[in-house]
Coordinates of C-alpha atoms in Angstrom, one line a residue:
X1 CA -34.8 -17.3 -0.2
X2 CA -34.4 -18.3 3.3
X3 CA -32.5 -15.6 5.5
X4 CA -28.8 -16.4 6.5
X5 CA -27.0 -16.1 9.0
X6 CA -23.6 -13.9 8.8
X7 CA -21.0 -16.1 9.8
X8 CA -18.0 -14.3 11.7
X9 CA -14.6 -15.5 11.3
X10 CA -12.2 -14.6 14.0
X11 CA -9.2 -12.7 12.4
X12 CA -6.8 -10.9 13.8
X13 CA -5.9 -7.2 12.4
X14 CA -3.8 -5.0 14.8
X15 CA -3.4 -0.9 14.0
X16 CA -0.7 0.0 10.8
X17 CA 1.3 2.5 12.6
X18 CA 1.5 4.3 15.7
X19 CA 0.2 7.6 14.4
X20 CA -2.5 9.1 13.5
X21 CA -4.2 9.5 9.8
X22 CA -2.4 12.4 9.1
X23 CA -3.0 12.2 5.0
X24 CA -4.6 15.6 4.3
X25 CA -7.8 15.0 6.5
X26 CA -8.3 14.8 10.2
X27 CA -7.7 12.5 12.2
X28 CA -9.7 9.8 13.5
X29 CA -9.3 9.3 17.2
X30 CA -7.4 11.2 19.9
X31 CA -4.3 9.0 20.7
X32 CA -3.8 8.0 24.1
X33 CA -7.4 7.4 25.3
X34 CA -8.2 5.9 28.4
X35 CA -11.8 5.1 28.6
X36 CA -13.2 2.4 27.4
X37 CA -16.1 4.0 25.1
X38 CA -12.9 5.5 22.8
X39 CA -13.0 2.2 21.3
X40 CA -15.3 3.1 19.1
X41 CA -14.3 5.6 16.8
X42 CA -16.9 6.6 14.2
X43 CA -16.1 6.9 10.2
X44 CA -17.9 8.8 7.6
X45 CA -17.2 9.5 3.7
X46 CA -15.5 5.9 2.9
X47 CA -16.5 4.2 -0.7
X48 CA -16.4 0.7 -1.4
X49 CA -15.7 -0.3 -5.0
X50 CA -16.1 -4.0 -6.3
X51 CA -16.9 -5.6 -9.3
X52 CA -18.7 -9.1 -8.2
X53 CA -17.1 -11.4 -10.6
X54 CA -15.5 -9.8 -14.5
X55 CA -16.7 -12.8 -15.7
X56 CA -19.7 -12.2 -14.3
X57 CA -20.8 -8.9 -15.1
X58 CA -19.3 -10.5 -19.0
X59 CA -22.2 -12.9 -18.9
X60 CA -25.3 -10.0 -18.2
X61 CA -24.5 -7.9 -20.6
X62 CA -23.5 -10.6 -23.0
X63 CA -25.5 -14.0 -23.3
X64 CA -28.3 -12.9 -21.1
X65 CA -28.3 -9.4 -22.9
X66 CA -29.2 -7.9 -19.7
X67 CA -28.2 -5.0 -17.9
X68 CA -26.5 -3.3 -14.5
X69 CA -28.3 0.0 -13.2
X70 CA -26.9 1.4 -10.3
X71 CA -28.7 3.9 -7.9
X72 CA -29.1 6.0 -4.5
X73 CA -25.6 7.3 -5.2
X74 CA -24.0 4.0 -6.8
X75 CA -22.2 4.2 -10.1
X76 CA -20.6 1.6 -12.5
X77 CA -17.0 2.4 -14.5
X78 CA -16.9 2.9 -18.2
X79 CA -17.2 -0.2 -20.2
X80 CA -18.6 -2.4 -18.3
X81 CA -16.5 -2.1 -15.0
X82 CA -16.7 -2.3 -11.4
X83 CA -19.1 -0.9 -9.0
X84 CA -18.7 1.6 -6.7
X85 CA -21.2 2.6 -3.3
X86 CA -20.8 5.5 -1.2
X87 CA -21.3 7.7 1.5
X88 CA -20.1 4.7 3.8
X89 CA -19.8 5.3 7.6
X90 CA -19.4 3.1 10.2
X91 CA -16.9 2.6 13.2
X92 CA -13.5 1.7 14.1
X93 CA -12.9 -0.5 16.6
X94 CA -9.8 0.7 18.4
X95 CA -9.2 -2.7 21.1
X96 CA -9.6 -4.8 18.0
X97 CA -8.4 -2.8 15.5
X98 CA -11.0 -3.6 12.8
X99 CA -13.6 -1.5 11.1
X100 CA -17.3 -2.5 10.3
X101 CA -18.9 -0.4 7.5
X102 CA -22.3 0.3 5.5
X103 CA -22.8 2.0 2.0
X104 CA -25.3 3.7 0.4
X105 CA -26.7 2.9 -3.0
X106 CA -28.2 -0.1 -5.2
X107 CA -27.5 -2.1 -8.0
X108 CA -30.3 -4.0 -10.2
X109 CA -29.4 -6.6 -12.4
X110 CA -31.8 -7.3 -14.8
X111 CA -32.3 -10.3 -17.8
X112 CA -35.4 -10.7 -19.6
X113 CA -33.8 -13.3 -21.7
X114 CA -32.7 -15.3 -18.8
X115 CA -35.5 -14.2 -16.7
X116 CA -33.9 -12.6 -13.6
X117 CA -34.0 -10.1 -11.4
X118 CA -32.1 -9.0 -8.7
X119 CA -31.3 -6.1 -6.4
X120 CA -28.0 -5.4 -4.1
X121 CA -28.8 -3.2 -1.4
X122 CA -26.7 -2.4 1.6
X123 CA -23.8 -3.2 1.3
X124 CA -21.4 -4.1 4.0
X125 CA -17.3 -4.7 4.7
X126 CA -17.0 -6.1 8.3
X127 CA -12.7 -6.6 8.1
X128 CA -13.2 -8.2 11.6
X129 CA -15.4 -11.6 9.6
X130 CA -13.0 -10.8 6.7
X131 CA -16.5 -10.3 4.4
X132 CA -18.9 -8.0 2.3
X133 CA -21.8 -8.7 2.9
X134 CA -25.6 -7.2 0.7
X135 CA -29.3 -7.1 1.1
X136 CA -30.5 -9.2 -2.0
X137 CA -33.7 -8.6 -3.1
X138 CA -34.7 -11.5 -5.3
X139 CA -38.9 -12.7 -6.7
X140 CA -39.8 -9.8 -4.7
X141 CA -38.3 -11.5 -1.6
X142 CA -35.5 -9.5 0.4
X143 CA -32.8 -11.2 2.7
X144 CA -31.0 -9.0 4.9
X145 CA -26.9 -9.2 5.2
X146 CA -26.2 -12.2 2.8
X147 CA -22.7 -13.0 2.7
X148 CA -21.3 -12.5 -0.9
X149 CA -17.7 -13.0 -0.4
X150 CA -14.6 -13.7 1.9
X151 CA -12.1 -10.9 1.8
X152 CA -8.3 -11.4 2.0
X153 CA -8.1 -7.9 4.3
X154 CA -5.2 -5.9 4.2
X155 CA -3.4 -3.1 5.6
X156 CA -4.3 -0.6 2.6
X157 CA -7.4 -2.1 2.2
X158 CA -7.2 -1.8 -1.6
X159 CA -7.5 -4.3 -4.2
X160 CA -7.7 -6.8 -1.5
X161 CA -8.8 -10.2 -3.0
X162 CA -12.0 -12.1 -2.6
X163 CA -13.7 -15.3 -2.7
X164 CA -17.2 -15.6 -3.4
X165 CA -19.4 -17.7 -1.5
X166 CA -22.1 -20.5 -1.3
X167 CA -24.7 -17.9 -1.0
X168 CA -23.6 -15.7 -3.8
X169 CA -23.7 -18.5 -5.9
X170 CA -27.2 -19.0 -5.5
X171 CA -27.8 -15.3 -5.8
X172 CA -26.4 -15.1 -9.1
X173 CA -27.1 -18.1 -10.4
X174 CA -24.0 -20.4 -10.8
X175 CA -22.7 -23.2 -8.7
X176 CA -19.3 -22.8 -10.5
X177 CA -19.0 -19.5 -8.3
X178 CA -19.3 -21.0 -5.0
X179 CA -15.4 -20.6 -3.7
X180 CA -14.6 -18.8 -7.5
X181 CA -12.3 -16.3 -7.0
X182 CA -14.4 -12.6 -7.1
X183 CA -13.1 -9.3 -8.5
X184 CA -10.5 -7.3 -6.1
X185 CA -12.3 -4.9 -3.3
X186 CA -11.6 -1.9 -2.5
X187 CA -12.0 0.5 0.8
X188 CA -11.4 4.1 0.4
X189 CA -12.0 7.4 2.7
X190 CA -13.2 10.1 0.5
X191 CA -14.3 12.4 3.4
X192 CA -12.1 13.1 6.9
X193 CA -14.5 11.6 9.7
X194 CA -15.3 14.5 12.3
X195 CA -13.5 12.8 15.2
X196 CA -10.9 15.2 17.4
X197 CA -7.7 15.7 16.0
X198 CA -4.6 13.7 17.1
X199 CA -2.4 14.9 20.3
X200 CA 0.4 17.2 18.8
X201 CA 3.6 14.8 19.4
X202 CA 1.6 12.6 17.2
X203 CA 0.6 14.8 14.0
X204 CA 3.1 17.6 14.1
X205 CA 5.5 15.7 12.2
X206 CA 5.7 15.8 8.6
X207 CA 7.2 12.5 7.8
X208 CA 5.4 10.5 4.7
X209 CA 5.8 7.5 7.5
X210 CA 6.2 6.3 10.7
X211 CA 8.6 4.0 12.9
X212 CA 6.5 1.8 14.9
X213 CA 9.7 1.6 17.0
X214 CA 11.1 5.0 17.0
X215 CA 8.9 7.9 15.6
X216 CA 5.0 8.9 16.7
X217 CA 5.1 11.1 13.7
X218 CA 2.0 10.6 11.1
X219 CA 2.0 9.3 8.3
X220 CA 1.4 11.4 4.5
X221 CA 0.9 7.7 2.2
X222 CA -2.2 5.3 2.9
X223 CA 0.0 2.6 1.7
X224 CA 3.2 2.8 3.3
X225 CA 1.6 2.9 6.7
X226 CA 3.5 -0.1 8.3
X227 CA 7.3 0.2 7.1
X228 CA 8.8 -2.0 8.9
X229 CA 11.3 1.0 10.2
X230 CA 11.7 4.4 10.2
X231 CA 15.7 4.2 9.4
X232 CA 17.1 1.6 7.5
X233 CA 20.7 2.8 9.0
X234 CA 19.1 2.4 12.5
X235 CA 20.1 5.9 13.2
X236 CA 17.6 6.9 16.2
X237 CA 18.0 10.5 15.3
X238 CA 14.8 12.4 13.5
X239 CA 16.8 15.5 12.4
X240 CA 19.7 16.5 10.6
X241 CA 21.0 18.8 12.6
X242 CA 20.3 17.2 16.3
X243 CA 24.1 17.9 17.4
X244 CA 26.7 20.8 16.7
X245 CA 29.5 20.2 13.6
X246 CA 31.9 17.9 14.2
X247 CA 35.6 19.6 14.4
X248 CA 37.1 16.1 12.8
X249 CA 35.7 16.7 9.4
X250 CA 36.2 19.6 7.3
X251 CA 32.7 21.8 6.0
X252 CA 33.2 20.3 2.4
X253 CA 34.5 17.2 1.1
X254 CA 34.4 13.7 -0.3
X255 CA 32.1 11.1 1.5
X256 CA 33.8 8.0 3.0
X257 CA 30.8 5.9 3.5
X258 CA 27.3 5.7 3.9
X259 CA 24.3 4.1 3.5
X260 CA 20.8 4.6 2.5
X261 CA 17.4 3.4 3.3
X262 CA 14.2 3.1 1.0
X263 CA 11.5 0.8 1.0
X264 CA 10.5 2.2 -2.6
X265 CA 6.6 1.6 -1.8
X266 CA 5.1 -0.7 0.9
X267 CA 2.0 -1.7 -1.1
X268 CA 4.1 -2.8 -3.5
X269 CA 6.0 -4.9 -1.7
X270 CA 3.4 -6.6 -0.2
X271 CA 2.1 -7.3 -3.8
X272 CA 4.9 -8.7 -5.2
X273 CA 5.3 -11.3 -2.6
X274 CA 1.6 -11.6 -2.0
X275 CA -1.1 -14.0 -3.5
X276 CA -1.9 -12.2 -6.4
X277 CA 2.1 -11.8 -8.3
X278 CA 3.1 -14.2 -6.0
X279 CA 6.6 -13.2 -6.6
X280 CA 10.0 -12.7 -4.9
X281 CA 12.7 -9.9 -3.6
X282 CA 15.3 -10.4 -4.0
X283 CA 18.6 -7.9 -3.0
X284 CA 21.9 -8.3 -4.4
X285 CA 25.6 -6.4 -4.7
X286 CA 25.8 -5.7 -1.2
X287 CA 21.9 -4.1 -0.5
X288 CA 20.1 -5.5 2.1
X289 CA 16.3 -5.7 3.3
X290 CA 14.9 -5.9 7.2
X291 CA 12.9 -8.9 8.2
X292 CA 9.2 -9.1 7.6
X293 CA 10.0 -7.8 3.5
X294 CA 10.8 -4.5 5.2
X295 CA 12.7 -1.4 3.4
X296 CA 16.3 -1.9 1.8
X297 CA 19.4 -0.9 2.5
X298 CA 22.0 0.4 0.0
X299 CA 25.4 1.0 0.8
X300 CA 29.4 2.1 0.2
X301 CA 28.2 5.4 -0.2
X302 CA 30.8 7.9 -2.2
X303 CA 30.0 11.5 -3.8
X304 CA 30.6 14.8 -2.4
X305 CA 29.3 16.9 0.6
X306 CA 29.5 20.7 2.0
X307 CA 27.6 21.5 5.1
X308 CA 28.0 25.2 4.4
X309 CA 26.3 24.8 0.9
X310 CA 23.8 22.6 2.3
X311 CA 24.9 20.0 -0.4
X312 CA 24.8 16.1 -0.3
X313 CA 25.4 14.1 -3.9
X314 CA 26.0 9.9 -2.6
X315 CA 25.5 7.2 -4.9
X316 CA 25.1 3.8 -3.1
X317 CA 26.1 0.3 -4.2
X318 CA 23.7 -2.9 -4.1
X319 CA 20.4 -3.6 -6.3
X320 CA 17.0 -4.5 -5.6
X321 CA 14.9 -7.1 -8.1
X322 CA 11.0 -8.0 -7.8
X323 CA 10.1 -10.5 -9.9
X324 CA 6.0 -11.7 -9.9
X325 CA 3.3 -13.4 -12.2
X326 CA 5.5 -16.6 -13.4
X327 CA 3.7 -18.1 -16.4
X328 CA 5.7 -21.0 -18.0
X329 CA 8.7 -20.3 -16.4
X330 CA 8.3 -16.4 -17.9
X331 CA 7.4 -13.6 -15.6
X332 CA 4.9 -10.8 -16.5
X333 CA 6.7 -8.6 -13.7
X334 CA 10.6 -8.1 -13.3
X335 CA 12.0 -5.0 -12.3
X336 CA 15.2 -4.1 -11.2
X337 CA 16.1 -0.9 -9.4
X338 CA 20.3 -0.7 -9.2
X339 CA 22.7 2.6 -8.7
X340 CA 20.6 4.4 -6.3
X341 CA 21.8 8.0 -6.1
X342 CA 20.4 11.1 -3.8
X343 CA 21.3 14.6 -4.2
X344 CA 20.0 16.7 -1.9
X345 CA 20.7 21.0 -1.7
X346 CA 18.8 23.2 0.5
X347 CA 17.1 20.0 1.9
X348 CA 15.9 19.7 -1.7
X349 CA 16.9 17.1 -4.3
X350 CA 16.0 13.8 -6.5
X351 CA 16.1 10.3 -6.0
X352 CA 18.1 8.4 -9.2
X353 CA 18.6 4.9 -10.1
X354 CA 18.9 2.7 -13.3
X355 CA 15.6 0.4 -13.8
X356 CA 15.7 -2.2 -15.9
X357 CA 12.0 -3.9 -16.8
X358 CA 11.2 -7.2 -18.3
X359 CA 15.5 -7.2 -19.7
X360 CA 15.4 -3.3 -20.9
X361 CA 17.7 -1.0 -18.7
X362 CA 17.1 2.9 -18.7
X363 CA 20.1 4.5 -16.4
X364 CA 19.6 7.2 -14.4
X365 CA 16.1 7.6 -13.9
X366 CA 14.8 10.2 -11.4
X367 CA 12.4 8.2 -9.5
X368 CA 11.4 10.9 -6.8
X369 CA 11.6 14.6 -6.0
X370 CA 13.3 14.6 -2.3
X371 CA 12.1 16.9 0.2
X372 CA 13.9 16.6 3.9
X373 CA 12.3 18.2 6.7
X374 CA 14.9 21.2 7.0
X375 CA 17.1 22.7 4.6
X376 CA 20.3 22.5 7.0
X377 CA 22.9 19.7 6.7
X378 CA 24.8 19.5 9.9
X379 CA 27.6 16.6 10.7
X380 CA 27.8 15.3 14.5
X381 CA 30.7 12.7 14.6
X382 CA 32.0 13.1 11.2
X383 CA 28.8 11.9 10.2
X384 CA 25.6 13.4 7.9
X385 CA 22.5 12.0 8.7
X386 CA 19.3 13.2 7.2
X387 CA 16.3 10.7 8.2
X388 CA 12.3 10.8 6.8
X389 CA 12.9 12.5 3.5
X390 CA 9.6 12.8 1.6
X391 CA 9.7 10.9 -1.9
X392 CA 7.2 11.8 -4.2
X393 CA 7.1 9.9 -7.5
X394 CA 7.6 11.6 -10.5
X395 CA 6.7 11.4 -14.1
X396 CA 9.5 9.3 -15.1
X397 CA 9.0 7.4 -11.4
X398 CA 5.3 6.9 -12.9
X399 CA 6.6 5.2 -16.6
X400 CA 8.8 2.8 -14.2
X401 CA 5.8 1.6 -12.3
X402 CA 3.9 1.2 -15.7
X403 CA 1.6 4.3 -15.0
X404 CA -0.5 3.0 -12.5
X405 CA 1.2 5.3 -9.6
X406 CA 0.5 8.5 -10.8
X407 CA 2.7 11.5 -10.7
X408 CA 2.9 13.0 -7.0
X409 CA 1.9 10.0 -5.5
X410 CA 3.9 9.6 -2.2
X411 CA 6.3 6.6 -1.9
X412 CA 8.5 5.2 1.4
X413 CA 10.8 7.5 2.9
X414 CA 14.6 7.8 2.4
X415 CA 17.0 7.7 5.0
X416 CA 20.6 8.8 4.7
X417 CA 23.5 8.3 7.1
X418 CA 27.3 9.3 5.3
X419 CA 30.5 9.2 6.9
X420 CA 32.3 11.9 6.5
X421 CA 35.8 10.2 7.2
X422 CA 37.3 6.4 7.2
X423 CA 37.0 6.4 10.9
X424 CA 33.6 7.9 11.4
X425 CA 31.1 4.9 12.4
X426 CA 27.7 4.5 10.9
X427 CA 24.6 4.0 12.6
X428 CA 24.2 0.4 12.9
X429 CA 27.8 -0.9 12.5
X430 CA 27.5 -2.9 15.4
X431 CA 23.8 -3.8 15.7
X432 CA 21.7 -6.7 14.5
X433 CA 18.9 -5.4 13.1
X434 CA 17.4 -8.3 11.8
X435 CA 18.0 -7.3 7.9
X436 CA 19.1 -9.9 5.4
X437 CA 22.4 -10.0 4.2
X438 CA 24.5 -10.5 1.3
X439 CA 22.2 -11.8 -1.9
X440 CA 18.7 -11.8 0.3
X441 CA 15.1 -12.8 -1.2
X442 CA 11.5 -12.7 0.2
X443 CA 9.7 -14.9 -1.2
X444 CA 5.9 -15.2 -1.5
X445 CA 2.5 -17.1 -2.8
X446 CA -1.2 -18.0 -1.6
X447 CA -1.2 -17.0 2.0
X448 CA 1.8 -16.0 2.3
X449 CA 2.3 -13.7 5.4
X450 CA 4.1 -10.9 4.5
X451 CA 5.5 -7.4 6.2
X452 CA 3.8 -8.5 10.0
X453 CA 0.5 -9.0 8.1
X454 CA -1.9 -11.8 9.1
X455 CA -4.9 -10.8 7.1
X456 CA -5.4 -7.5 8.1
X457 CA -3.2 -4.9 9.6
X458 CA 0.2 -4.9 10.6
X459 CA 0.5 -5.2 14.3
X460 CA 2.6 -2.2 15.4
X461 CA 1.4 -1.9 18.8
X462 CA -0.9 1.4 17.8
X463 CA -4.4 2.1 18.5
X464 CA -4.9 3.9 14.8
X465 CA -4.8 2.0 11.6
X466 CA -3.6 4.9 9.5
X467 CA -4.2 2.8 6.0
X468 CA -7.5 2.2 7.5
X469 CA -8.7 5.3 8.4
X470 CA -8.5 7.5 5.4
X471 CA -6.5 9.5 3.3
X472 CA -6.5 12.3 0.7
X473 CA -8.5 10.9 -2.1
X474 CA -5.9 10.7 -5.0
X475 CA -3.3 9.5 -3.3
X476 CA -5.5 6.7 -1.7
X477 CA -6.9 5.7 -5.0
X478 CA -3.4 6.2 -6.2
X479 CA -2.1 3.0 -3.5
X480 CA -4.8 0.9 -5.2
X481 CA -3.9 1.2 -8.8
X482 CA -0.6 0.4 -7.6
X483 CA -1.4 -2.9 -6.0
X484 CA -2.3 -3.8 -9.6
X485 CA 1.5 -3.4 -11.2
X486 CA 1.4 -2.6 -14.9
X487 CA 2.6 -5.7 -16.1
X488 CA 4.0 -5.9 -20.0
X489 CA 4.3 -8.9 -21.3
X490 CA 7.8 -10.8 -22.2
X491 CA 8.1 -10.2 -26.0
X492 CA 8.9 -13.7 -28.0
X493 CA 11.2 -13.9 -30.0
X494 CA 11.0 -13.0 -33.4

């Protein structure tokens, strides 16, 4: 086989957030550098997993009654399923914002029947030529960097889609491949890089995410890296208790108004309007969502406060439907969150909301366990505000989002601004922030640019891709599952 030639395709991908990875490992480069060799940041401990072509690996083990072995570190899944190399390390590119990355471990693929054999070695995932890329040895004869497929990059980096190529084809023996549609590929850190830690205004916080706009704090979810905003209220403040108690409003009482913001999961989103569900959005009963298929906005708050209890019960008005992988005019995904509801005492609390799945509603479910960043709720101008509460799914969270996001998994975070009287005025009464109004929808399909993405990573102005650059290893793999939505199929009719 003749050597080829990688073939570089100029894509942009700009940084997630402008934080540091802050998800349980350290960080990978010291914000704020000013010499030029900081560009470079090197990676260790990342794992690549990808499965070729389903089809394909069908076909070895099948008709040609052959057989995968991966070694050097390599491993297949059970039955059948995708590979996985390790022990990657490479660099990230901090100007350009991409990462280029090698793996250990092998994979033969042998057919005595069919009379092949082959040998992946070295593989590659270069997000700035959007490609993974393998040494094939083949009738003894090794080519160096062959390109095997295109790669749809993405912020996450997790189940991003890919195209196999000309030269993959040939490899595995099938014209019908060339531009075929490969198995989902994945990018993981399973070990924190040794690279200096970030600069303390940038890590001390302990926000799940970040505000490209307003907050340097870091970021706790791999996949929620580039929400769109830090406050769907537009409140600026990033504590509850930034001002003294307002003398207007008494300690306890009955909410007037108020408004929350959740983007539930930004993976998510971006799936359900992306390529693969190409789906839609779509908000409804007076809930809103920011430009780009940013986070949502519920509102007409009522419930019940007392600043000296530290307690906070608000249920909002509006509703939230995604709706993906239309088949005949039926959809395999349709899932409506409505009634959103957050209690909150001693900056504790739960996350509620009736979910109703492919026509079946369960009311009151408690998506999340809430966890604010102090246990003090203070009013400054008749007003609560409590922004950046952690949500962190749980069990019953997990059965909504059909058990791929498993329990403890951490989702966007909630923002909550509630007027305490008629008068009081919320954060972002008078603003234009850019949200949708009234009965909204973000619509999606192949190639559909979604969330400030353009291939790769959202472009927030930062020098650190947090989705990029690693995470705590369940909740990382936990993002990925979730890209892939547990979809049950409409029942027909009896």
């Amino acid at each position: 086989m003749p050597a080829t030639p990688r073939r570089r395709r100029p894509i942009a991908l700009a940084a997630a957030v402008a934080t540091a990875a802050a998800l349980g490992t350290t960080a990978l480069a010291t914000l704020g550098a000013t010499t030029a060799s900081a560009a470079e940041v090197p990676l260790i401990g990342y794992e690549l997993t990808w499965g070729i072509k389903q089809s394909y690996r069908t076909y070895v083990t099948g008709m040609a009654a052959g057989s995968f072995t991966a070694t050097n570190g390599a491993s297949q899944a059970a039955d059948n399923g995708a590979f996985t190399f390790t022990e990657g390390t490479g660099t990230y590119d901090s100007t350009a914002h991409t990462v280029d990355l090698g793996f250990k471990g092998g994979l033969r693929i042998v057919s005595e029947v069919h009379r092949f054999d082959l040998t992946l070695s070295d593989v590659k995932f270069d997000s700035a030529a959007a490609e993974v890329t393998a040494d094939v040895t083949k009738s003894g004869t090794t080519t160096q960097d062959v390109p095997l497929a295109d790669v749809t990059v993405t912020r996450a980096m997790t189940d991003m889609e890919t195209k196999l190529t000309k030269e993959a084809a040939d490899v595995f023996g099938s014209a019908s491949y060339e531009g075929a549609a490969g198995d989902p590929l994945t990018v993981v850190q399973k070990t924190a890089s040794e690279s200096p830690s970030p600069t303390a205004s940038a890590s001390e916080s302990a926000s799940p995410s970040a505000s490209p706009s307003q907050s340097a704090s870091a970021s706790a979810s791999p996949s929620q890296s580039a929400s769109p905003s830090a406050s769907a209220s537009g409140t600026t403040s990033s504590s509850p208790s930034a001002s003294a108690t307002s003398s207007q409003a008494p300690a306890k009482g009955e909410i007037a108004d108020g408004t929350l913001g959740w983007g539930v999961k930004e993976s998510f989103r971006a799936y359900v309007v992306g390529g693969v569900a190409q789906g839609d959005i779509t908000t409804s009963g007076g809930a809103t969502q920011s430009a780009d298929n940013g986070i949502f906005t519920f509102v007409d708050a009522t419930g019940a406060y007392d600043t000296d209890a530290d307690t906070l019960s608000a249920s909002f008005e509006g509703a939230v439907n995604f709706k993906g992988h239309e088949e005949n005019g039926e959809y395999g995904l349709d899932l409506t969150l409505s009634d959103v509801r957050a209690i909150l005492d001693g900056g504790s609390g739960e996350l509620t909301a009736d979910v109703t799945s492919l026509g079946e509603k369960s009311e009151d479910v408690v998506l999340a366990d809430l966890k604010a960043a102090t246990s003090d709720l203070t009013a400054s101008d008749d007003l609560i505000a409590v922004d950046d509460v952690e949500a962190t799914l749980t069990e019953a969270g997990a059965e909504a989002f059909g058990g791929f996001y498993p329990v403890g998994t951490a989702l966007d975070p909630v923002d909550l601004s509630v007027a305490l009287t008629d008068d009081a005025q919320l954060p972002g009464d008078d603003d234009n922030s850019g949200s949708t109004g009234g009965s909204s929808s973000t619509s999606g399909g192949t190639g559909t640019t979604t969330g400030g993405v353009t291939g790769g990573l959202a472009n927030t102005g930062s020098d650190t891709p947090v989705a990029a650059l690693g995470g705590a290893a369940a909740v990382t793999v936990a993002a990925g599952a979730g890209v892939v939505f547990a979809m049950r199929r409409r029942r027909t009719a009896e």
